[in-house]
Amino acid sequence: MGFFKSLRGNHPDTIGGPSSQGTMQNISSNKEDNNAHSTEAPCHPSPDPPPSQHSQYQAPQGPPPRNSGYAPPPGPPPSHQNYEHTSTPTTSSQEPPPYHDWTIIPDTALLPPPPSVGYETGIASNADPCEADRARDWCRVNPLIFPHQPTSAQIATVRNGNVQLMRPKEYRGELFTPRTGVWQGITRAGSSDSCILTSSPLYFAHADSPTRTGQPKTIYFELEVTSLGYGSKTDVCSIAIGYCALPYPTWRMPGWERASLAVHSDDGHRFVNDNLGGRPFTTPFRVDDTVGIGMSFSLPENPPEYHIESGTPLLNNKVEVFFTKNGKKEGGWNLHEELDNERDQGVDGLDGLFDLFGAIGVFGGAEFRVKCKRDEWLWRPR
């Protein structure tokens, strides 16, 4: 017991010891002091309002003052001018616009084909720009000749292939006919541009137009290339085959000026009233190639029901241009295809309203044969 007593003893940090008893007495004393303070000075809110609310605001008597110089504008606000407040909905006598059915896809088959990409300059050779300006001025002064009524003898001569060629003054070389319906030409190296034309139209607007006859019409002829760079291995040369209406500036290749079309041998491009770079069409011609070009005229989609009297203006025909190489069709295009307004000059003079002549263009040294007779053609029409 003495041992446990010694442990209990007067240890200051043990509960029950002197230090602990003194601490508990102090806590009790402080608690009593706090209670005594609470009894003496209880905390209650003051019954009076704060100092800022001691003086109550009194509104002045009478209506509020008005500015006699201001008056609101008559009527409703601008955003409500068309608004009429009614207790019942109103109806308008005007019908609402119809809704567009965006699910309907237009039939693009009825539209002309899109234009192919053209070139601003030729990729093989280019003529002098001054010559182009001179030709443009010449065409402005010399309008197209309106077609005439051919005789039956003229029509028969052309259909038999007995067509003559007109030699232009710019042509440098030989031009002769070895047999009926065939012409042979030889040009010298360094020759300038020239355009050889048939002496008679291959298409007579008055006799061949489907809008007059009610029947389709096809014209065609061929060109055999026997030599390119004739007389010089370094000579730059080209041959073109096509059609044009008269008059035509014969110092220009066919297809470059108004009322003309052609396919050129140096780059294979096709030109339709195009004095720039043409459009890609076929591969360049080679020696021993025989190429041909044709135009098929047919009735328009909506032909008139009445008969067109002689001497009245003709209606536009549907025109397809086709090209052959070595007896096989190699391509073609719709003459009325969609055009580029920034570069194309239209197809005036080529759509069947004017007589059309066969055209062979050449520059540089070349040798060739022109075949207008059906028996000489490699291509056999069906």
GROMACS .gro file of C-alpha atoms in nm:
model
  382
    1MET     CA    1   0.000   0.000   0.000
    2GLY     CA    2   0.286   0.228   0.075
    3PHE     CA    3   0.405   0.179  -0.276
    4PHE     CA    4   0.067   0.266  -0.437
    5LYS     CA    5   0.031   0.549  -0.196
    6SER     CA    6   0.362   0.684  -0.299
    7LEU     CA    7   0.241   0.672  -0.660
    8ARG     CA    8  -0.078   0.855  -0.576
    9GLY     CA    9   0.107   1.102  -0.347
   10ASN     CA   10   0.121   1.468  -0.445
   11HIS     CA   11   0.214   1.421  -0.814
   12PRO     CA   12   0.132   1.749  -0.980
   13ASP     CA   13   0.017   1.595  -1.316
   14THR     CA   14  -0.209   1.333  -1.162
   15ILE     CA   15  -0.580   1.379  -1.120
   16GLY     CA   16  -0.652   1.410  -0.756
   17GLY     CA   17  -0.317   1.563  -0.676
   18PRO     CA   18  -0.276   1.914  -0.541
   19SER     CA   19  -0.211   2.063  -0.882
   20SER     CA   20  -0.519   1.901  -1.026
   21GLN     CA   21  -0.737   2.012  -0.741
   22GLY     CA   22  -0.613   2.366  -0.776
   23THR     CA   23  -0.688   2.365  -1.146
   24MET     CA   24  -1.041   2.239  -1.103
   25GLN     CA   25  -1.102   2.503  -0.840
   26ASN     CA   26  -0.982   2.772  -1.079
   27ILE     CA   27  -1.213   2.649  -1.361
   28SER     CA   28  -1.507   2.644  -1.122
   29SER     CA   29  -1.422   2.992  -1.000
   30ASN     CA   30  -1.399   3.128  -1.354
   31LYS     CA   31  -1.732   2.971  -1.442
   32GLU     CA   32  -1.900   3.134  -1.146
   33ASP     CA   33  -1.747   3.469  -1.238
   34ASN     CA   34  -1.883   3.440  -1.590
   35ASN     CA   35  -2.228   3.356  -1.464
   36ALA     CA   36  -2.216   3.647  -1.230
   37HIS     CA   37  -2.120   3.881  -1.518
   38SER     CA   38  -2.404   3.746  -1.732
   39THR     CA   39  -2.651   3.816  -1.455
   40GLU     CA   40  -2.534   4.166  -1.402
   41ALA     CA   41  -2.523   4.281  -1.773
   42PRO     CA   42  -2.755   4.077  -1.997
   43CYS     CA   43  -2.734   4.148  -2.376
   44HIS     CA   44  -3.069   4.266  -2.527
   45PRO     CA   45  -3.130   4.442  -2.863
   46SER     CA   46  -3.216   4.805  -2.837
   47PRO     CA   47  -3.588   4.878  -2.898
   48ASP     CA   48  -3.504   5.197  -3.093
   49PRO     CA   49  -3.407   5.196  -3.464
   50PRO     CA   50  -3.052   5.276  -3.565
   51PRO     CA   51  -2.957   5.640  -3.580
   52SER     CA   52  -2.999   5.651  -3.956
   53GLN     CA   53  -3.367   5.557  -3.924
   54HIS     CA   54  -3.463   5.808  -3.654
   55SER     CA   55  -3.582   6.059  -3.919
   56GLN     CA   56  -3.867   5.906  -4.126
   57TYR     CA   57  -3.896   6.017  -4.494
   58GLN     CA   58  -4.217   6.198  -4.586
   59ALA     CA   59  -4.311   6.215  -4.957
   60PRO     CA   60  -4.412   6.558  -5.081
   61GLN     CA   61  -4.777   6.616  -5.144
   62GLY     CA   62  -4.923   6.619  -5.491
   63PRO     CA   63  -4.820   6.438  -5.815
   64PRO     CA   64  -4.457   6.417  -5.919
   65PRO     CA   65  -4.332   6.706  -6.130
   66ARG     CA   66  -4.348   6.667  -6.513
   67ASN     CA   67  -4.131   6.807  -6.790
   68SER     CA   68  -4.373   7.008  -6.999
   69GLY     CA   69  -4.127   7.014  -7.294
   70TYR     CA   70  -4.134   6.637  -7.368
   71ALA     CA   71  -4.414   6.443  -7.529
   72PRO     CA   72  -4.389   6.076  -7.639
   73PRO     CA   73  -4.427   6.012  -8.014
   74PRO     CA   74  -4.770   5.896  -8.123
   75GLY     CA   75  -4.835   5.533  -8.206
   76PRO     CA   76  -4.659   5.213  -8.104
   77PRO     CA   77  -4.281   5.164  -8.111
   78PRO     CA   78  -4.124   5.107  -8.454
   79SER     CA   79  -4.072   4.738  -8.390
   80HIS     CA   80  -4.445   4.693  -8.341
   81GLN     CA   81  -4.575   4.886  -8.642
   82ASN     CA   82  -4.697   4.569  -8.811
   83TYR     CA   83  -4.821   4.414  -8.493
   84GLU     CA   84  -5.185   4.433  -8.398
   85HIS     CA   85  -5.283   4.304  -8.060
   86THR     CA   86  -5.611   4.122  -8.076
   87SER     CA   87  -5.772   3.871  -7.855
   88THR     CA   88  -5.827   3.635  -8.149
   89PRO     CA   89  -5.578   3.537  -8.422
   90THR     CA   90  -5.615   3.712  -8.758
   91THR     CA   91  -5.567   3.567  -9.107
   92SER     CA   92  -5.400   3.732  -9.407
   93SER     CA   93  -5.566   3.746  -9.746
   94GLN     CA   94  -5.225   3.702  -9.915
   95GLU     CA   95  -5.115   3.342  -9.970
   96PRO     CA   96  -4.780   3.245  -9.816
   97PRO     CA   97  -4.494   3.166 -10.055
   98PRO     CA   98  -4.467   2.800 -10.149
   99TYR     CA   99  -4.202   2.590  -9.983
  100HIS     CA  100  -3.918   2.466 -10.199
  101ASP     CA  101  -3.876   2.093 -10.200
  102TRP     CA  102  -3.498   2.062 -10.166
  103THR     CA  103  -3.521   1.684 -10.193
  104ILE     CA  104  -3.595   1.708 -10.566
  105ILE     CA  105  -3.278   1.657 -10.771
  106PRO     CA  106  -3.287   1.831 -11.113
  107ASP     CA  107  -3.237   1.623 -11.425
  108THR     CA  108  -2.895   1.742 -11.543
  109ALA     CA  109  -2.919   1.525 -11.855
  110LEU     CA  110  -3.116   1.804 -12.018
  111LEU     CA  111  -2.840   2.058 -11.956
  112PRO     CA  112  -2.551   2.112 -12.198
  113PRO     CA  113  -2.221   1.949 -12.100
  114PRO     CA  114  -1.987   2.164 -11.892
  115PRO     CA  115  -1.705   2.344 -12.069
  116SER     CA  116  -1.366   2.179 -12.075
  117VAL     CA  117  -1.067   2.368 -11.942
  118GLY     CA  118  -0.903   2.580 -12.208
  119TYR     CA  119  -0.551   2.710 -12.249
  120GLU     CA  120  -0.455   3.075 -12.267
  121THR     CA  121  -0.173   2.996 -12.512
  122GLY     CA  122  -0.082   2.704 -12.733
  123ILE     CA  123   0.147   2.444 -12.576
  124ALA     CA  124   0.329   2.368 -12.902
  125SER     CA  125   0.351   2.693 -13.100
  126ASN     CA  126   0.194   3.037 -13.103
  127ALA     CA  127   0.123   3.287 -13.378
  128ASP     CA  128   0.216   3.654 -13.371
  129PRO     CA  129  -0.034   3.848 -13.151
  130CYS     CA  130  -0.028   4.129 -13.407
  131GLU     CA  131  -0.173   3.887 -13.665
  132ALA     CA  132  -0.456   3.806 -13.426
  133ASP     CA  133  -0.536   4.176 -13.383
  134ARG     CA  134  -0.532   4.226 -13.759
  135ALA     CA  135  -0.768   3.931 -13.809
  136ARG     CA  136  -1.007   4.061 -13.545
  137ASP     CA  137  -1.024   4.399 -13.716
  138TRP     CA  138  -1.068   4.229 -14.055
  139CYS     CA  139  -1.363   4.021 -13.928
  140ARG     CA  140  -1.524   4.330 -13.785
  141VAL     CA  141  -1.516   4.499 -14.125
  142ASN     CA  142  -1.617   4.185 -14.320
  143PRO     CA  143  -1.935   4.027 -14.178
  144LEU     CA  144  -2.047   3.675 -14.262
  145ILE     CA  145  -2.213   3.623 -14.599
  146PHE     CA  146  -2.576   3.517 -14.573
  147PRO     CA  147  -2.632   3.177 -14.744
  148HIS     CA  148  -2.763   3.156 -15.098
  149GLN     CA  149  -2.987   2.901 -15.265
  150PRO     CA  150  -2.762   2.646 -15.446
  151THR     CA  151  -2.845   2.494 -15.780
  152SER     CA  152  -2.910   2.124 -15.818
  153ALA     CA  153  -2.582   2.091 -16.013
  154GLN     CA  154  -2.383   2.245 -15.728
  155ILE     CA  155  -2.544   2.010 -15.476
  156ALA     CA  156  -2.472   1.707 -15.693
  157THR     CA  157  -2.108   1.807 -15.744
  158VAL     CA  158  -2.045   1.835 -15.371
  159ARG     CA  159  -2.220   1.508 -15.293
  160ASN     CA  160  -2.005   1.330 -15.551
  161GLY     CA  161  -1.690   1.461 -15.382
  162ASN     CA  162  -1.577   1.660 -15.687
  163VAL     CA  163  -1.472   1.958 -15.474
  164GLN     CA  164  -1.200   2.205 -15.568
  165LEU     CA  165  -0.962   2.375 -15.323
  166MET     CA  166  -0.890   2.749 -15.319
  167ARG     CA  167  -0.525   2.839 -15.277
  168PRO     CA  168  -0.478   3.144 -15.053
  169LYS     CA  169  -0.213   3.405 -15.132
  170GLU     CA  170  -0.034   3.325 -14.803
  171TYR     CA  171   0.020   2.963 -14.911
  172ARG     CA  172   0.383   2.879 -14.999
  173GLY     CA  173   0.412   2.550 -15.182
  174GLU     CA  174   0.236   2.323 -15.428
  175LEU     CA  175  -0.131   2.228 -15.443
  176PHE     CA  176  -0.266   1.994 -15.711
  177THR     CA  177  -0.518   1.715 -15.768
  178PRO     CA  178  -0.386   1.367 -15.866
  179ARG     CA  179  -0.742   1.237 -15.916
  180THR     CA  180  -1.101   1.342 -15.869
  181GLY     CA  181  -1.193   1.409 -15.509
  182VAL     CA  182  -0.829   1.408 -15.387
  183TRP     CA  183  -0.593   1.705 -15.347
  184GLN     CA  184  -0.226   1.694 -15.254
  185GLY     CA  185  -0.034   1.977 -15.091
  186ILE     CA  186   0.333   2.039 -15.018
  187THR     CA  187   0.453   2.342 -14.821
  188ARG     CA  188   0.804   2.472 -14.770
  189ALA     CA  189   0.991   2.488 -14.440
  190GLY     CA  190   0.930   2.811 -14.255
  191SER     CA  191   0.596   2.882 -14.424
  192SER     CA  192   0.363   3.113 -14.234
  193ASP     CA  193   0.006   3.030 -14.135
  194SER     CA  194  -0.238   2.977 -14.420
  195CYS     CA  195  -0.590   2.837 -14.453
  196ILE     CA  196  -0.699   2.641 -14.763
  197LEU     CA  197  -1.076   2.639 -14.825
  198THR     CA  198  -1.302   2.428 -15.045
  199SER     CA  199  -1.442   2.619 -15.341
  200SER     CA  200  -1.798   2.505 -15.266
  201PRO     CA  201  -1.973   2.464 -14.931
  202LEU     CA  202  -1.986   2.112 -14.793
  203TYR     CA  203  -2.299   2.221 -14.605
  204PHE     CA  204  -2.565   2.433 -14.776
  205ALA     CA  205  -2.778   2.610 -14.517
  206HIS     CA  206  -3.077   2.640 -14.752
  207ALA     CA  207  -3.060   2.284 -14.888
  208ASP     CA  208  -2.925   2.082 -14.595
  209SER     CA  209  -3.074   2.234 -14.280
  210PRO     CA  210  -3.290   1.978 -14.095
  211THR     CA  211  -3.532   2.256 -14.002
  212ARG     CA  212  -3.610   2.286 -14.375
  213THR     CA  213  -3.585   1.926 -14.491
  214GLY     CA  214  -3.690   1.747 -14.173
  215GLN     CA  215  -3.394   1.511 -14.226
  216PRO     CA  216  -3.054   1.497 -14.051
  217LYS     CA  217  -2.744   1.598 -14.243
  218THR     CA  218  -2.381   1.492 -14.195
  219ILE     CA  219  -2.076   1.640 -14.366
  220TYR     CA  220  -1.729   1.489 -14.350
  221PHE     CA  221  -1.389   1.479 -14.518
  222GLU     CA  222  -1.042   1.341 -14.438
  223LEU     CA  223  -0.680   1.453 -14.429
  224GLU     CA  224  -0.385   1.217 -14.472
  225VAL     CA  225  -0.054   1.334 -14.318
  226THR     CA  226   0.235   1.210 -14.533
  227SER     CA  227   0.515   1.431 -14.395
  228LEU     CA  228   0.575   1.676 -14.111
  229GLY     CA  229   0.880   1.900 -14.106
  230TYR     CA  230   0.909   1.861 -14.482
  231GLY     CA  231   1.248   1.988 -14.605
  232SER     CA  232   1.391   2.046 -14.257
  233LYS     CA  233   1.418   1.820 -13.953
  234THR     CA  234   1.412   2.121 -13.718
  235ASP     CA  235   1.117   2.297 -13.881
  236VAL     CA  236   0.818   2.374 -13.658
  237CYS     CA  237   0.502   2.279 -13.843
  238SER     CA  238   0.139   2.192 -13.792
  239ILE     CA  239  -0.168   2.088 -13.992
  240ALA     CA  240  -0.532   2.152 -13.895
  241ILE     CA  241  -0.860   2.016 -14.029
  242GLY     CA  242  -1.199   2.179 -13.977
  243TYR     CA  243  -1.479   2.400 -14.113
  244CYS     CA  244  -1.554   2.768 -14.142
  245ALA     CA  245  -1.807   3.015 -14.281
  246LEU     CA  246  -1.704   3.284 -14.527
  247PRO     CA  247  -1.539   3.522 -14.538
  248TYR     CA  248  -1.243   3.402 -14.333
  249PRO     CA  249  -0.896   3.558 -14.286
  250THR     CA  250  -0.683   3.304 -14.474
  251TRP     CA  251  -0.360   3.406 -14.297
  252ARG     CA  252  -0.502   3.247 -13.980
  253MET     CA  253  -0.537   2.877 -13.894
  254PRO     CA  254  -0.897   2.746 -13.889
  255GLY     CA  255  -1.057   2.747 -13.547
  256TRP     CA  256  -0.883   3.066 -13.440
  257GLU     CA  257  -1.133   3.321 -13.570
  258ARG     CA  258  -1.510   3.364 -13.580
  259ALA     CA  259  -1.735   3.102 -13.741
  260SER     CA  260  -1.465   2.833 -13.754
  261LEU     CA  261  -1.364   2.512 -13.579
  262ALA     CA  262  -1.070   2.275 -13.622
  263VAL     CA  263  -0.846   2.014 -13.461
  264HIS     CA  264  -0.472   2.089 -13.475
  265SER     CA  265  -0.197   1.833 -13.526
  266ASP     CA  266   0.082   1.983 -13.311
  267ASP     CA  267  -0.098   1.951 -12.976
  268GLY     CA  268  -0.422   1.767 -13.058
  269HIS     CA  269  -0.631   2.054 -12.923
  270ARG     CA  270  -0.967   2.152 -13.064
  271PHE     CA  271  -1.043   2.514 -13.141
  272VAL     CA  272  -1.387   2.672 -13.181
  273ASN     CA  273  -1.369   3.047 -13.251
  274ASP     CA  274  -1.072   3.037 -13.013
  275ASN     CA  275  -0.758   3.242 -13.072
  276LEU     CA  276  -0.601   3.140 -12.741
  277GLY     CA  277  -0.478   2.788 -12.665
  278GLY     CA  278  -0.776   2.567 -12.745
  279ARG     CA  279  -0.898   2.271 -12.541
  280PRO     CA  280  -0.737   1.927 -12.500
  281PHE     CA  281  -0.905   1.677 -12.729
  282THR     CA  282  -0.682   1.411 -12.889
  283THR     CA  283  -0.321   1.308 -12.932
  284PRO     CA  284  -0.101   1.497 -13.181
  285PHE     CA  285  -0.110   1.376 -13.541
  286ARG     CA  286   0.177   1.166 -13.669
  287VAL     CA  287   0.310   1.091 -14.013
  288ASP     CA  288   0.090   0.839 -14.198
  289ASP     CA  289  -0.212   0.924 -13.981
  290THR     CA  290  -0.538   0.980 -14.161
  291VAL     CA  291  -0.773   1.205 -13.965
  292GLY     CA  292  -1.126   1.314 -14.046
  293ILE     CA  293  -1.373   1.565 -13.908
  294GLY     CA  294  -1.751   1.568 -13.945
  295MET     CA  295  -2.054   1.765 -13.833
  296SER     CA  296  -2.396   1.607 -13.782
  297PHE     CA  297  -2.698   1.839 -13.797
  298SER     CA  298  -3.036   1.730 -13.665
  299LEU     CA  299  -3.365   1.882 -13.560
  300PRO     CA  300  -3.366   2.079 -13.235
  301GLU     CA  301  -3.530   1.935 -12.926
  302ASN     CA  302  -3.850   2.139 -12.983
  303PRO     CA  303  -3.888   2.192 -13.359
  304PRO     CA  304  -4.163   2.425 -13.484
  305GLU     CA  305  -4.486   2.274 -13.607
  306TYR     CA  306  -4.522   2.522 -13.893
  307HIS     CA  307  -4.334   2.519 -14.226
  308ILE     CA  308  -4.054   2.769 -14.266
  309GLU     CA  309  -4.088   2.963 -14.588
  310SER     CA  310  -3.791   3.008 -14.818
  311GLY     CA  311  -3.589   3.319 -14.741
  312THR     CA  312  -3.685   3.341 -14.374
  313PRO     CA  313  -3.418   3.310 -14.102
  314LEU     CA  314  -3.339   2.951 -14.010
  315LEU     CA  315  -3.372   2.802 -13.666
  316ASN     CA  316  -3.073   2.670 -13.474
  317ASN     CA  317  -3.000   2.303 -13.534
  318LYS     CA  318  -2.866   2.045 -13.296
  319VAL     CA  319  -2.502   1.997 -13.398
  320GLU     CA  320  -2.257   1.724 -13.301
  321VAL     CA  321  -1.892   1.743 -13.409
  322PHE     CA  322  -1.698   1.416 -13.440
  323PHE     CA  323  -1.338   1.326 -13.515
  324THR     CA  324  -1.183   1.011 -13.663
  325LYS     CA  325  -0.830   0.881 -13.677
  326ASN     CA  326  -0.726   0.600 -13.913
  327GLY     CA  327  -1.086   0.505 -13.987
  328LYS     CA  328  -1.217   0.498 -13.629
  329LYS     CA  329  -1.413   0.755 -13.433
  330GLU     CA  330  -1.196   0.897 -13.160
  331GLY     CA  331  -1.418   1.156 -12.998
  332GLY     CA  332  -1.648   1.450 -13.047
  333TRP     CA  333  -1.836   1.728 -12.874
  334ASN     CA  334  -2.169   1.907 -12.869
  335LEU     CA  335  -2.135   2.236 -13.053
  336HIS     CA  336  -2.378   2.397 -12.808
  337GLU     CA  337  -2.187   2.286 -12.501
  338GLU     CA  338  -2.171   2.522 -12.208
  339LEU     CA  339  -1.923   2.801 -12.281
  340ASP     CA  340  -1.685   3.001 -12.068
  341ASN     CA  341  -1.806   3.362 -12.085
  342GLU     CA  342  -1.460   3.497 -12.007
  343ARG     CA  343  -1.281   3.334 -12.301
  344ASP     CA  344  -1.523   3.177 -12.549
  345GLN     CA  345  -1.660   3.375 -12.845
  346GLY     CA  346  -1.969   3.163 -12.907
  347VAL     CA  347  -2.056   2.940 -13.203
  348ASP     CA  348  -2.211   3.196 -13.435
  349GLY     CA  349  -2.187   3.086 -13.797
  350LEU     CA  350  -2.142   2.716 -13.715
  351ASP     CA  351  -2.490   2.610 -13.605
  352GLY     CA  352  -2.642   2.561 -13.950
  353LEU     CA  353  -2.749   2.916 -14.030
  354PHE     CA  354  -2.462   2.974 -14.276
  355ASP     CA  355  -2.292   2.775 -14.550
  356LEU     CA  356  -1.989   2.584 -14.421
  357PHE     CA  357  -1.670   2.516 -14.617
  358GLY     CA  358  -1.400   2.259 -14.556
  359ALA     CA  359  -1.081   2.416 -14.413
  360ILE     CA  360  -0.721   2.289 -14.400
  361GLY     CA  361  -0.467   2.497 -14.210
  362VAL     CA  362  -0.092   2.457 -14.237
  363PHE     CA  363   0.229   2.628 -14.133
  364GLY     CA  364   0.588   2.513 -14.172
  365GLY     CA  365   0.696   2.234 -14.406
  366ALA     CA  366   0.439   1.956 -14.450
  367GLU     CA  367   0.296   1.719 -14.707
  368PHE     CA  368  -0.065   1.605 -14.702
  369ARG     CA  369  -0.363   1.478 -14.901
  370VAL     CA  370  -0.720   1.606 -14.873
  371LYS     CA  371  -0.995   1.353 -14.951
  372CYS     CA  372  -1.348   1.477 -15.019
  373LYS     CA  373  -1.476   1.174 -15.208
  374ARG     CA  374  -1.649   0.903 -15.007
  375ASP     CA  375  -1.468   0.619 -15.183
  376GLU     CA  376  -1.132   0.755 -15.059
  377TRP     CA  377  -1.226   0.766 -14.690
  378LEU     CA  378  -1.093   0.522 -14.433
  379TRP     CA  379  -1.399   0.586 -14.213
  380ARG     CA  380  -1.713   0.415 -14.335
  381PRO     CA  381  -2.034   0.588 -14.225
  382ARG     CA  382  -2.320   0.359 -14.131
   0.00000   0.00000   0.00000
